[in-house]
Short mmCIF file of C-alpha atoms in Angstrom, two decimals:
data_model
loop_
_atom_site.label_atom_id
_atom_site.label_comp_id
_atom_site.label_asym_id
_atom_site.label_seq_id
_atom_site.Cartn_x
_atom_site.Cartn_y
_atom_site.Cartn_z
CA MET A 1 106.92 97.24 96.33
CA LEU A 2 105.92 93.49 96.55
CA ARG A 3 107.71 92.01 99.17
CA LEU A 4 107.59 88.34 100.49
CA ILE A 5 108.20 87.99 104.24
CA TRP A 6 107.79 85.47 106.66
CA SER A 7 106.62 86.02 110.28
CA SER A 8 107.02 85.60 113.88
CA ARG A 9 104.84 83.54 116.28
CA CYS A 10 105.00 84.75 119.74
CA TRP A 11 104.08 83.59 123.23
CA PHE A 12 102.35 86.51 126.21
CA CYS A 13 102.81 85.79 129.95
CA LEU A 14 99.54 87.52 131.69
CA LEU A 15 102.52 90.10 132.78
CA PHE A 16 105.77 89.75 130.82
CA LEU A 17 106.13 90.01 127.04
CA PHE A 18 108.20 87.39 125.17
CA LEU A 19 108.31 86.80 121.32
CA THR A 20 110.06 83.89 120.13
CA GLN A 21 111.05 83.17 116.03
CA ALA A 22 108.85 80.43 114.04
CA ALA A 23 107.94 80.73 110.39
CA ASP A 24 104.20 80.70 110.75
CA GLY A 25 103.22 82.27 107.90
CA GLN A 26 104.13 83.57 104.36
CA TYR A 27 103.13 87.22 103.29
CA LEU A 28 103.33 89.58 100.23
CA VAL A 29 102.86 92.86 101.31
CA ARG A 30 101.95 96.27 99.29
CA PRO A 31 101.93 99.57 99.96
CA LEU A 32 99.81 102.19 99.01
CA GLY A 33 100.83 105.67 99.68
CA GLU A 34 100.12 109.39 97.83
CA ASP A 35 101.33 107.98 94.89
CA VAL A 36 97.63 106.00 94.84
CA LEU A 37 95.57 107.31 97.28
CA LEU A 38 94.73 110.76 96.93
CA SER A 39 94.37 111.12 100.61
CA PRO A 40 96.44 108.89 102.34
CA GLU A 41 96.82 110.36 106.35
CA ARG A 42 94.89 108.86 108.62
CA ILE A 43 92.43 106.27 107.21
CA ALA A 44 90.27 105.37 109.92
CA PHE A 45 87.68 103.26 108.18
CA ILE A 46 87.99 100.69 105.87
CA THR A 47 84.98 99.30 103.75
CA LYS A 48 84.51 96.52 100.83
CA SER A 49 81.46 97.03 99.01
CA THR A 50 79.60 93.62 96.92
CA LYS A 51 81.08 95.75 93.76
CA GLY A 52 84.94 95.01 95.19
CA LEU A 53 85.44 98.65 95.58
CA TYR A 54 86.79 99.72 98.70
CA TYR A 55 85.25 103.14 100.62
CA LEU A 56 88.27 104.83 102.83
CA GLY A 57 87.26 107.14 105.38
CA ASN A 58 89.32 109.74 107.24
CA THR A 59 89.09 113.01 109.10
CA THR A 60 89.38 114.94 105.71
CA GLY A 61 86.68 112.94 103.26
CA LEU A 62 85.58 110.08 101.60
CA SER A 63 87.50 108.44 98.61
CA VAL A 64 86.96 104.93 96.37
CA PHE A 65 89.78 102.98 95.41
CA ASP A 66 89.05 99.96 92.82
CA GLY A 67 92.45 98.34 93.39
CA LYS A 68 94.54 100.60 90.76
CA THR A 69 93.35 104.05 91.38
CA SER A 70 91.26 106.30 93.55
CA LYS A 71 88.80 108.87 93.87
CA GLN A 72 87.76 111.92 96.23
CA LEU A 73 84.05 111.97 96.63
CA THR A 74 82.48 115.20 98.23
CA ILE A 75 80.11 114.82 99.99
CA ARG A 76 77.14 116.51 99.59
CA ASP A 77 73.08 116.73 99.13
CA ARG A 78 71.43 119.20 97.26
CA THR A 79 68.29 118.74 97.93
CA THR A 80 68.88 119.85 102.07
CA ALA A 81 70.29 123.10 103.82
CA TYR A 82 71.78 120.38 105.95
CA VAL A 83 75.44 122.03 106.39
CA HIS A 84 77.69 119.30 107.34
CA ASP A 85 81.43 118.64 107.63
CA GLN A 86 83.76 116.10 105.68
CA MET A 87 85.00 114.14 109.08
CA VAL A 88 83.51 110.65 108.13
CA GLN A 89 83.14 108.61 111.23
CA SER A 90 82.04 105.50 110.40
CA LYS A 91 82.16 102.79 107.95
CA MET A 92 79.88 102.23 105.22
CA TYR A 93 76.62 99.66 105.76
CA GLU A 94 75.69 98.33 102.37
CA ASP A 95 71.64 98.23 102.07
CA GLU A 96 69.12 95.33 100.16
CA GLU A 97 69.30 98.26 97.46
CA GLY A 98 72.93 98.68 97.32
CA LEU A 99 72.82 102.29 98.73
CA LEU A 100 75.82 103.09 101.44
CA TRP A 101 74.85 104.25 104.57
CA PHE A 102 77.89 106.19 106.49
CA SER A 103 78.11 108.74 109.09
CA THR A 104 80.06 111.83 108.80
CA TYR A 105 80.51 114.40 112.60
CA THR A 106 77.26 116.12 112.08
CA ALA A 107 74.80 114.07 110.04
CA LEU A 108 73.93 110.54 109.09
CA HIS A 109 74.33 109.95 104.73
CA SER A 110 73.42 107.48 102.14
CA TYR A 111 75.35 107.50 99.05
CA ASN A 112 74.26 105.73 95.68
CA PRO A 113 77.16 104.49 93.88
CA SER A 114 75.34 104.53 90.45
CA ASP A 115 74.12 108.00 90.34
CA HIS A 116 77.07 109.70 92.58
CA LEU A 117 74.04 111.01 94.88
CA PHE A 118 74.58 111.35 98.51
CA ARG A 119 71.61 112.17 100.92
CA THR A 120 71.70 113.72 104.08
CA PHE A 121 69.37 112.76 107.12
CA ARG A 122 69.46 114.21 110.70
CA ILE A 123 67.90 112.67 113.87
CA GLU A 124 65.12 114.75 115.63
CA ARG A 125 64.69 115.06 119.33
CA ASP A 126 62.55 116.97 121.23
CA GLY A 127 61.63 118.75 118.12
CA ASN A 128 65.75 120.17 117.80
CA MET A 129 68.04 118.46 115.21
CA VAL A 130 70.87 116.12 116.68
CA GLN A 131 73.72 118.56 115.39
CA GLN A 132 77.30 116.21 116.70
CA SER A 133 78.44 113.21 117.49
CA TYR A 134 77.04 111.22 114.99
CA HIS A 135 78.14 107.22 114.79
CA VAL A 136 76.92 104.48 112.31
CA PHE A 137 77.77 100.94 114.09
CA HIS A 138 75.55 98.56 112.79
CA TYR A 139 72.61 97.56 110.21
CA GLY A 140 70.28 95.26 110.51
CA GLN A 141 69.96 93.34 107.31
CA GLN A 142 66.15 91.83 107.86
CA THR A 143 64.75 94.60 109.64
CA GLY A 144 66.47 97.45 107.27
CA GLU A 145 67.45 99.46 110.56
CA LEU A 146 71.07 101.04 111.16
CA TRP A 147 72.11 101.73 114.65
CA LEU A 148 74.06 104.89 115.06
CA LYS A 149 74.72 107.52 117.98
CA ALA A 150 73.60 110.40 117.57
CA GLY A 151 74.41 113.15 120.63
CA ASP A 152 74.16 111.39 123.60
CA GLN A 153 71.83 109.02 122.56
CA LEU A 154 71.52 105.40 120.82
CA TRP A 155 69.03 105.50 117.97
CA SER A 156 67.51 103.14 115.28
CA PHE A 157 67.38 104.95 111.75
CA ASN A 158 64.97 102.51 109.40
CA THR A 159 66.68 103.02 105.54
CA LYS A 160 63.10 102.26 104.04
CA THR A 161 61.06 105.03 106.29
CA HIS A 162 63.46 107.22 107.00
CA GLN A 163 61.93 107.19 110.40
CA SER A 164 64.09 107.19 113.40
CA ARG A 165 63.63 105.95 117.54
CA ARG A 166 65.74 106.40 120.47
CA ILE A 167 66.85 103.06 121.49
CA ALA A 168 69.40 103.32 124.35
CA GLY A 169 71.28 105.74 126.24
CA PRO A 170 72.39 108.01 127.51
CA THR A 171 75.70 106.91 126.29
CA ILE A 172 79.75 108.28 126.56
CA GLY A 173 80.69 105.49 124.39
CA ASN A 174 83.31 106.46 121.25
CA ARG A 175 83.00 102.47 119.22
CA PHE A 176 80.30 100.44 119.70
CA ILE A 177 79.89 96.34 118.76
CA VAL A 178 76.58 94.36 118.47
CA THR A 179 76.62 90.94 119.73
CA GLU A 180 73.72 88.78 118.97
CA THR A 181 72.56 85.32 120.83
CA LYS A 182 69.22 83.69 120.27
CA GLU A 183 68.03 85.13 123.83
CA LYS A 184 69.23 88.80 123.82
CA ARG A 185 71.30 91.70 121.72
CA GLN A 186 73.72 93.78 123.06
CA ILE A 187 75.45 96.99 122.71
CA ILE A 188 79.10 97.35 124.05
CA SER A 189 80.12 100.73 123.99
CA CYS A 190 83.88 101.84 124.45
CA PRO A 191 84.05 105.15 126.05
CA PHE A 192 88.20 105.62 125.88
CA LEU A 193 87.90 108.98 125.00
CA ASN A 194 85.59 109.88 127.71
CA GLY A 195 85.94 107.39 131.14
CA GLU A 196 87.15 103.88 131.57
CA GLY A 197 85.68 100.83 131.56
CA ILE A 198 82.80 99.85 129.36
CA GLU A 199 78.73 100.09 129.08
CA VAL A 200 76.74 97.78 128.13
CA PHE A 201 73.19 97.86 126.42
CA THR A 202 70.09 95.57 126.15
CA PRO A 203 67.50 96.95 123.55
CA ALA A 204 64.32 95.81 123.96
CA GLU A 205 61.28 96.38 121.72
CA GLY A 206 60.05 99.70 122.29
CA GLY A 207 61.60 100.82 124.98
CA VAL A 208 64.96 102.53 125.80
CA ALA A 209 67.63 100.60 127.14
CA SER A 210 69.93 102.09 130.07
CA PRO A 211 73.59 101.72 130.48
CA ARG A 212 75.09 98.78 132.43
CA LYS A 213 78.09 100.06 133.64
CA ILE A 214 81.17 97.50 133.92
CA ASP A 215 84.10 98.90 136.17
CA ILE A 216 87.38 98.05 134.92
CA ALA A 217 90.47 100.81 135.62
CA GLU A 218 91.45 100.70 132.26
CA LYS A 219 90.50 102.86 128.90
CA ILE A 220 88.91 100.53 126.67
CA THR A 221 89.72 101.28 122.16
CA SER A 222 87.65 98.31 121.24
CA ALA A 223 86.60 95.17 121.63
CA ILE A 224 85.57 91.53 119.75
CA ALA A 225 83.48 88.72 120.79
CA ILE A 226 85.37 85.52 121.11
CA SER A 227 81.82 83.84 122.33
CA ASP A 228 78.56 84.72 123.59
CA SER A 229 79.74 85.92 127.02
CA SER A 230 83.49 86.58 126.17
CA PHE A 231 85.31 89.47 124.53
CA LEU A 232 88.90 90.44 123.44
CA LEU A 233 89.21 93.93 125.16
CA GLY A 234 91.78 96.34 123.51
CA MET A 235 93.37 98.95 126.07
CA ASN A 236 95.53 101.97 125.81
CA THR A 237 97.89 99.57 127.60
CA GLY A 238 97.73 96.02 125.80
CA LEU A 239 95.75 93.40 125.84
CA GLY A 240 92.38 92.52 127.81
CA GLU A 241 89.59 89.76 127.94
CA LEU A 242 86.63 90.21 129.98
CA THR A 243 83.54 87.57 130.61
CA LEU A 244 80.49 88.69 131.24
CA SER A 245 77.15 87.57 132.37
CA ASP A 246 73.78 88.83 133.36
CA THR A 247 75.36 89.99 136.62
CA ALA A 248 78.54 89.86 137.06
CA HIS A 249 81.70 90.09 135.24
CA ASN A 250 85.74 88.96 135.08
CA PHE A 251 88.57 90.67 133.60
CA ARG A 252 91.73 89.49 133.28
CA ARG A 253 95.04 91.01 131.29
CA ILE A 254 96.56 89.09 128.63
CA THR A 255 99.55 91.55 128.18
CA SER A 256 101.79 93.64 130.66
CA ASN A 257 100.37 96.86 131.31
CA ASP A 258 102.11 99.35 129.15
CA ARG A 259 101.01 102.88 127.99
CA SER A 260 103.07 102.84 125.18
CA HIS A 261 101.44 99.80 123.29
CA SER A 262 97.66 99.98 122.89
CA VAL A 263 95.99 97.82 121.04
CA TRP A 264 93.13 99.61 118.72
CA SER A 265 91.12 97.69 116.23
CA PHE A 266 90.19 93.53 115.86
CA CYS A 267 89.36 92.05 112.64
CA ARG A 268 88.54 87.93 112.38
CA PRO A 269 88.90 87.15 109.02
CA PRO A 270 86.43 84.89 107.20
CA GLY A 271 86.75 81.32 108.61
CA SER A 272 89.53 81.87 110.83
CA ASN A 273 89.94 81.19 114.65
CA LYS A 274 93.02 83.87 114.44
CA ILE A 275 91.88 87.20 116.01
CA TRP A 276 94.27 89.81 114.18
CA MET A 277 94.60 93.38 116.26
CA SER A 278 96.80 96.39 115.24
CA TYR A 279 99.69 96.69 118.38
CA ASN A 280 100.70 100.28 118.47
CA GLY A 281 105.03 99.54 118.30
CA PHE A 282 104.77 95.93 117.48
CA GLY A 283 102.63 96.43 114.32
CA VAL A 284 99.96 93.40 113.46
CA TYR A 285 99.27 90.30 115.80
CA ALA A 286 97.24 87.56 115.98
CA TYR A 287 95.84 85.95 118.62
CA ASP A 288 94.09 82.29 119.23
CA PRO A 289 91.35 82.36 121.65
CA GLN A 290 91.39 78.58 121.63
CA GLN A 291 95.12 78.44 122.62
CA LYS A 292 94.93 81.99 124.64
CA MET A 293 98.15 82.79 122.83
CA PHE A 294 99.35 84.79 119.87
CA VAL A 295 100.16 82.76 117.12
CA ASP A 296 101.36 85.31 114.33
CA SER A 297 102.71 88.45 113.55
CA ILE A 298 104.04 91.06 110.85
CA ARG A 299 106.06 93.85 111.86
CA ARG A 300 108.04 96.62 110.24
CA GLU A 301 111.02 94.32 110.09
CA ASP A 302 108.87 92.18 108.04
CA GLY A 303 107.48 94.47 105.59
CA LEU A 304 104.93 96.97 106.92
CA SER A 305 105.05 100.64 106.58
CA SER A 306 105.63 101.05 110.48
CA ASN A 307 105.01 99.14 113.62
CA THR A 308 102.10 101.91 114.49
CA PRO A 309 99.13 100.89 112.66
CA LYS A 310 95.59 101.71 113.27
CA GLU A 311 92.46 100.09 111.58
CA ILE A 312 92.64 96.87 110.54
CA PHE A 313 90.22 94.74 107.56
CA ALA A 314 89.78 91.42 107.17
CA ASP A 315 89.66 91.52 102.95
CA GLY A 316 88.56 87.90 102.61
CA PRO A 317 90.30 84.35 104.72
CA GLY A 318 93.93 85.34 103.38
CA ARG A 319 94.60 89.32 102.84
CA LEU A 320 94.36 92.40 105.64
CA LEU A 321 94.18 96.00 104.73
CA VAL A 322 96.35 97.65 107.35
CA SER A 323 95.77 101.24 107.96
CA GLN A 324 99.25 103.62 108.41
CA TYR A 325 98.01 107.11 110.17
CA SER A 326 100.75 108.85 108.21
CA THR A 327 101.52 106.77 105.09
CA GLY A 328 98.10 105.34 103.99
CA LEU A 329 97.23 101.37 103.68
CA ASP A 330 99.45 98.53 103.73
CA ILE A 331 98.22 95.44 101.57
CA VAL A 332 99.10 92.19 102.95
CA GLU A 333 98.39 88.89 101.85
CA ARG A 334 98.88 85.06 102.49
CA SER A 335 101.39 83.38 99.77
CA ASN A 336 100.93 80.16 98.24
CA ASN A 337 104.27 79.76 98.04
CA CYS A 338 106.15 77.36 100.90
CA LEU A 339 109.34 78.71 102.24
CA ASN A 340 110.75 76.75 104.36
CA ASP A 341 114.76 76.71 106.05
CA THR A 342 115.53 80.28 105.85
CA HIS A 343 117.53 80.46 108.74
CA PRO A 344 120.83 81.04 106.86
CA LEU A 345 119.35 84.20 105.00
CA ALA A 346 118.36 85.84 108.63
CA ASP A 347 121.54 88.18 108.35
CA LYS A 348 121.44 88.84 104.63
CA ARG A 349 119.50 91.18 104.58
CA VAL A 350 117.10 89.96 101.75
CA PHE A 351 114.97 92.16 100.05
CA SER A 352 113.15 90.48 96.94
CA PHE A 353 112.52 86.60 95.98
CA VAL A 354 111.79 84.60 92.94
CA THR A 355 110.60 81.67 91.47
CA SER A 356 113.46 81.01 88.75
CA HIS A 357 112.75 79.01 85.47
CA ASN A 358 113.14 74.93 87.34
CA LYS A 359 111.21 75.85 90.20
CA GLY A 360 113.57 76.95 92.08
CA LEU A 361 114.09 79.83 95.15
CA LEU A 362 116.26 83.06 94.45
CA ALA A 363 116.26 85.37 96.96
CA ALA A 364 118.17 89.09 96.42
CA GLY A 365 120.23 90.11 98.97
CA LEU A 366 121.59 93.11 100.51
CA GLN A 367 125.46 91.98 99.14
CA SER A 368 124.86 89.00 96.80
CA LEU A 369 122.44 86.75 95.47
CA TYR A 370 121.18 83.02 97.05
CA HIS A 371 119.63 80.47 95.48
CA SER A 372 117.95 76.98 97.10
CA ARG A 373 118.16 73.37 95.73
CA SER A 374 116.13 71.04 97.59
CA THR A 375 118.03 67.99 99.42
CA ALA A 376 116.46 65.03 101.71
CA THR A 377 117.26 67.21 104.74
CA GLY A 378 115.38 70.07 103.34
CA ASN A 379 116.36 73.25 101.01
CA GLN A 380 119.94 74.58 101.32
CA TRP A 381 120.74 78.02 100.80
CA GLU A 382 123.89 79.19 98.28
CA GLU A 383 125.12 82.04 97.10
CA VAL A 384 125.48 82.76 93.66
CA GLU A 385 128.38 83.20 91.74
CA PRO A 386 129.79 87.08 92.09
CA ALA A 387 129.68 88.98 88.50
CA ARG A 388 132.79 88.70 86.67
CA ASN A 389 132.78 92.13 85.79
CA ALA A 390 133.36 95.83 87.76
CA SER A 391 129.79 96.35 87.67
CA ASN A 392 127.62 95.73 91.13
CA PRO A 393 123.99 95.61 90.53
CA PRO A 394 121.47 96.74 92.48
CA TYR A 395 120.74 93.42 94.69
CA ASN A 396 118.19 95.28 96.97
CA GLY A 397 116.19 95.91 93.88
CA ARG A 398 113.27 94.02 92.36
CA PHE A 399 113.32 90.69 91.26
CA PHE A 400 112.14 89.06 88.31
CA ALA A 401 112.65 86.39 86.48
CA ALA A 402 111.31 85.59 82.62
CA ASN A 403 112.17 83.74 79.40
CA ASN A 404 114.78 81.84 81.28
CA GLN A 405 116.56 85.16 81.67
CA LEU A 406 116.54 87.18 85.54
CA PHE A 407 116.47 90.63 86.13
CA LEU A 408 116.74 93.25 88.77
CA GLN A 409 114.98 96.39 88.48
CA GLY A 410 116.93 99.58 90.05
CA LEU A 411 116.51 103.21 90.71
CA THR A 412 118.24 104.43 87.71
CA GLU A 413 118.91 101.23 85.53
CA LEU A 414 117.82 97.53 84.66
CA TRP A 415 119.99 94.17 85.17
CA ALA A 416 119.92 91.19 83.35
CA TYR A 417 122.59 88.29 84.98
CA ASP A 418 123.37 85.39 82.19
CA THR A 419 123.57 82.17 84.57
CA LYS A 420 125.89 80.74 82.58
CA LYS A 421 128.80 83.09 82.45
CA ALA A 422 127.92 84.58 85.87
CA ARG A 423 127.68 88.13 84.50
CA TRP A 424 125.62 90.74 85.18
CA ARG A 425 124.41 93.41 81.85
CA SER A 426 122.86 96.77 82.61
CA TYR A 427 120.30 98.77 80.74
CA PRO A 428 120.08 102.61 81.29
CA LYS A 429 116.50 103.56 82.07
CA PRO A 430 114.91 106.63 80.80
CA GLU A 431 112.96 107.67 83.72
CA TYR A 432 113.98 107.99 87.40
CA PRO A 433 112.55 106.32 88.99
CA VAL A 434 110.23 103.61 87.61
CA ARG A 435 107.16 103.08 89.08
CA GLY A 436 104.43 99.91 88.48
CA ILE A 437 105.60 96.28 87.49
CA PHE A 438 108.13 95.01 85.20
CA ILE A 439 106.93 92.84 82.78
#
């Protein structure tokens, strides 16, 4: 269901977490579960193609979602004898011909959405095929080269010639990011499954880069660049910041050391200074590196399916896709409507909002309906006169307004409200429960 929520603003000291409620944003949250997604469990990789299709990878395979329905894709290349698995291990990277490149654990693949055909490739080293630990993490638009891990080495793979060359290694990394400046490109390796700290590689043309180990007594799960030399680090104990030069590094912890609250993934929406992250136990949080503080949050009490999100994907300036490992995806969108002075509703358990025919706002709470009216000092919320009949409508249902009428959609009935008579009328529905949008 669509739920309108307003989020919180919070400030973190270096070793102490302190939350302060403030209305910083408005969001619509729409959970997508097994009624929409064929394999909602453990979605680990989210990609959007130039044609607007969403590709979802998990430990059981690959599916494509068009915004309404999803379809499972079986990764199979009938032109090769390679035996591989369906365990997707990367996002998809689109080349100039529209092919989508990605990896499973035991191979590299391309997918052509036009004819729905897969091709499978393996890296060869010293006359032997590498058969494990494939992970694509970068695509160069100008060079047409993929960067990937295969075995314990990092490779470049040309998507046109299908030739590969070793560029760095060995590595114990599990997740990788690439930073580019005019002077150099770097690969930041996060080996959280195999050790602490990070590895830094500086690939050079024609050479094989060795790892530079940055000793940090933390298991780093993810990283995102906030400048040419600074990074936010997601850790299994919280959030940190790393400043890195050619010869030295400086690490500072942003949040308290807590093994029950890990930061798993990051994303930065286009044109935004905010960096969003999945923060285990708390929900989804936004951090402003310039202000050096958290500036927004979306949590379960705000509408998320759970406070333990995993992957987070920026689908444009005001839209996030949040992976919930056990239930599917939450689609989070910023609302254009302005909702101010909502404090009187804080304890009313509001489930749904709607704009009425006279441009006012109506809220459906657990026990009653409320409407707002504008005053010189802002919006004031008032309780709608209760129904005079004996029936009690489902105030926690879905809320709609059409043709100067007000409706609530419950599980077994539809309710219409006569604002002049302050009276509800119910209409039995033929199915239970009703899914979809009421129009």
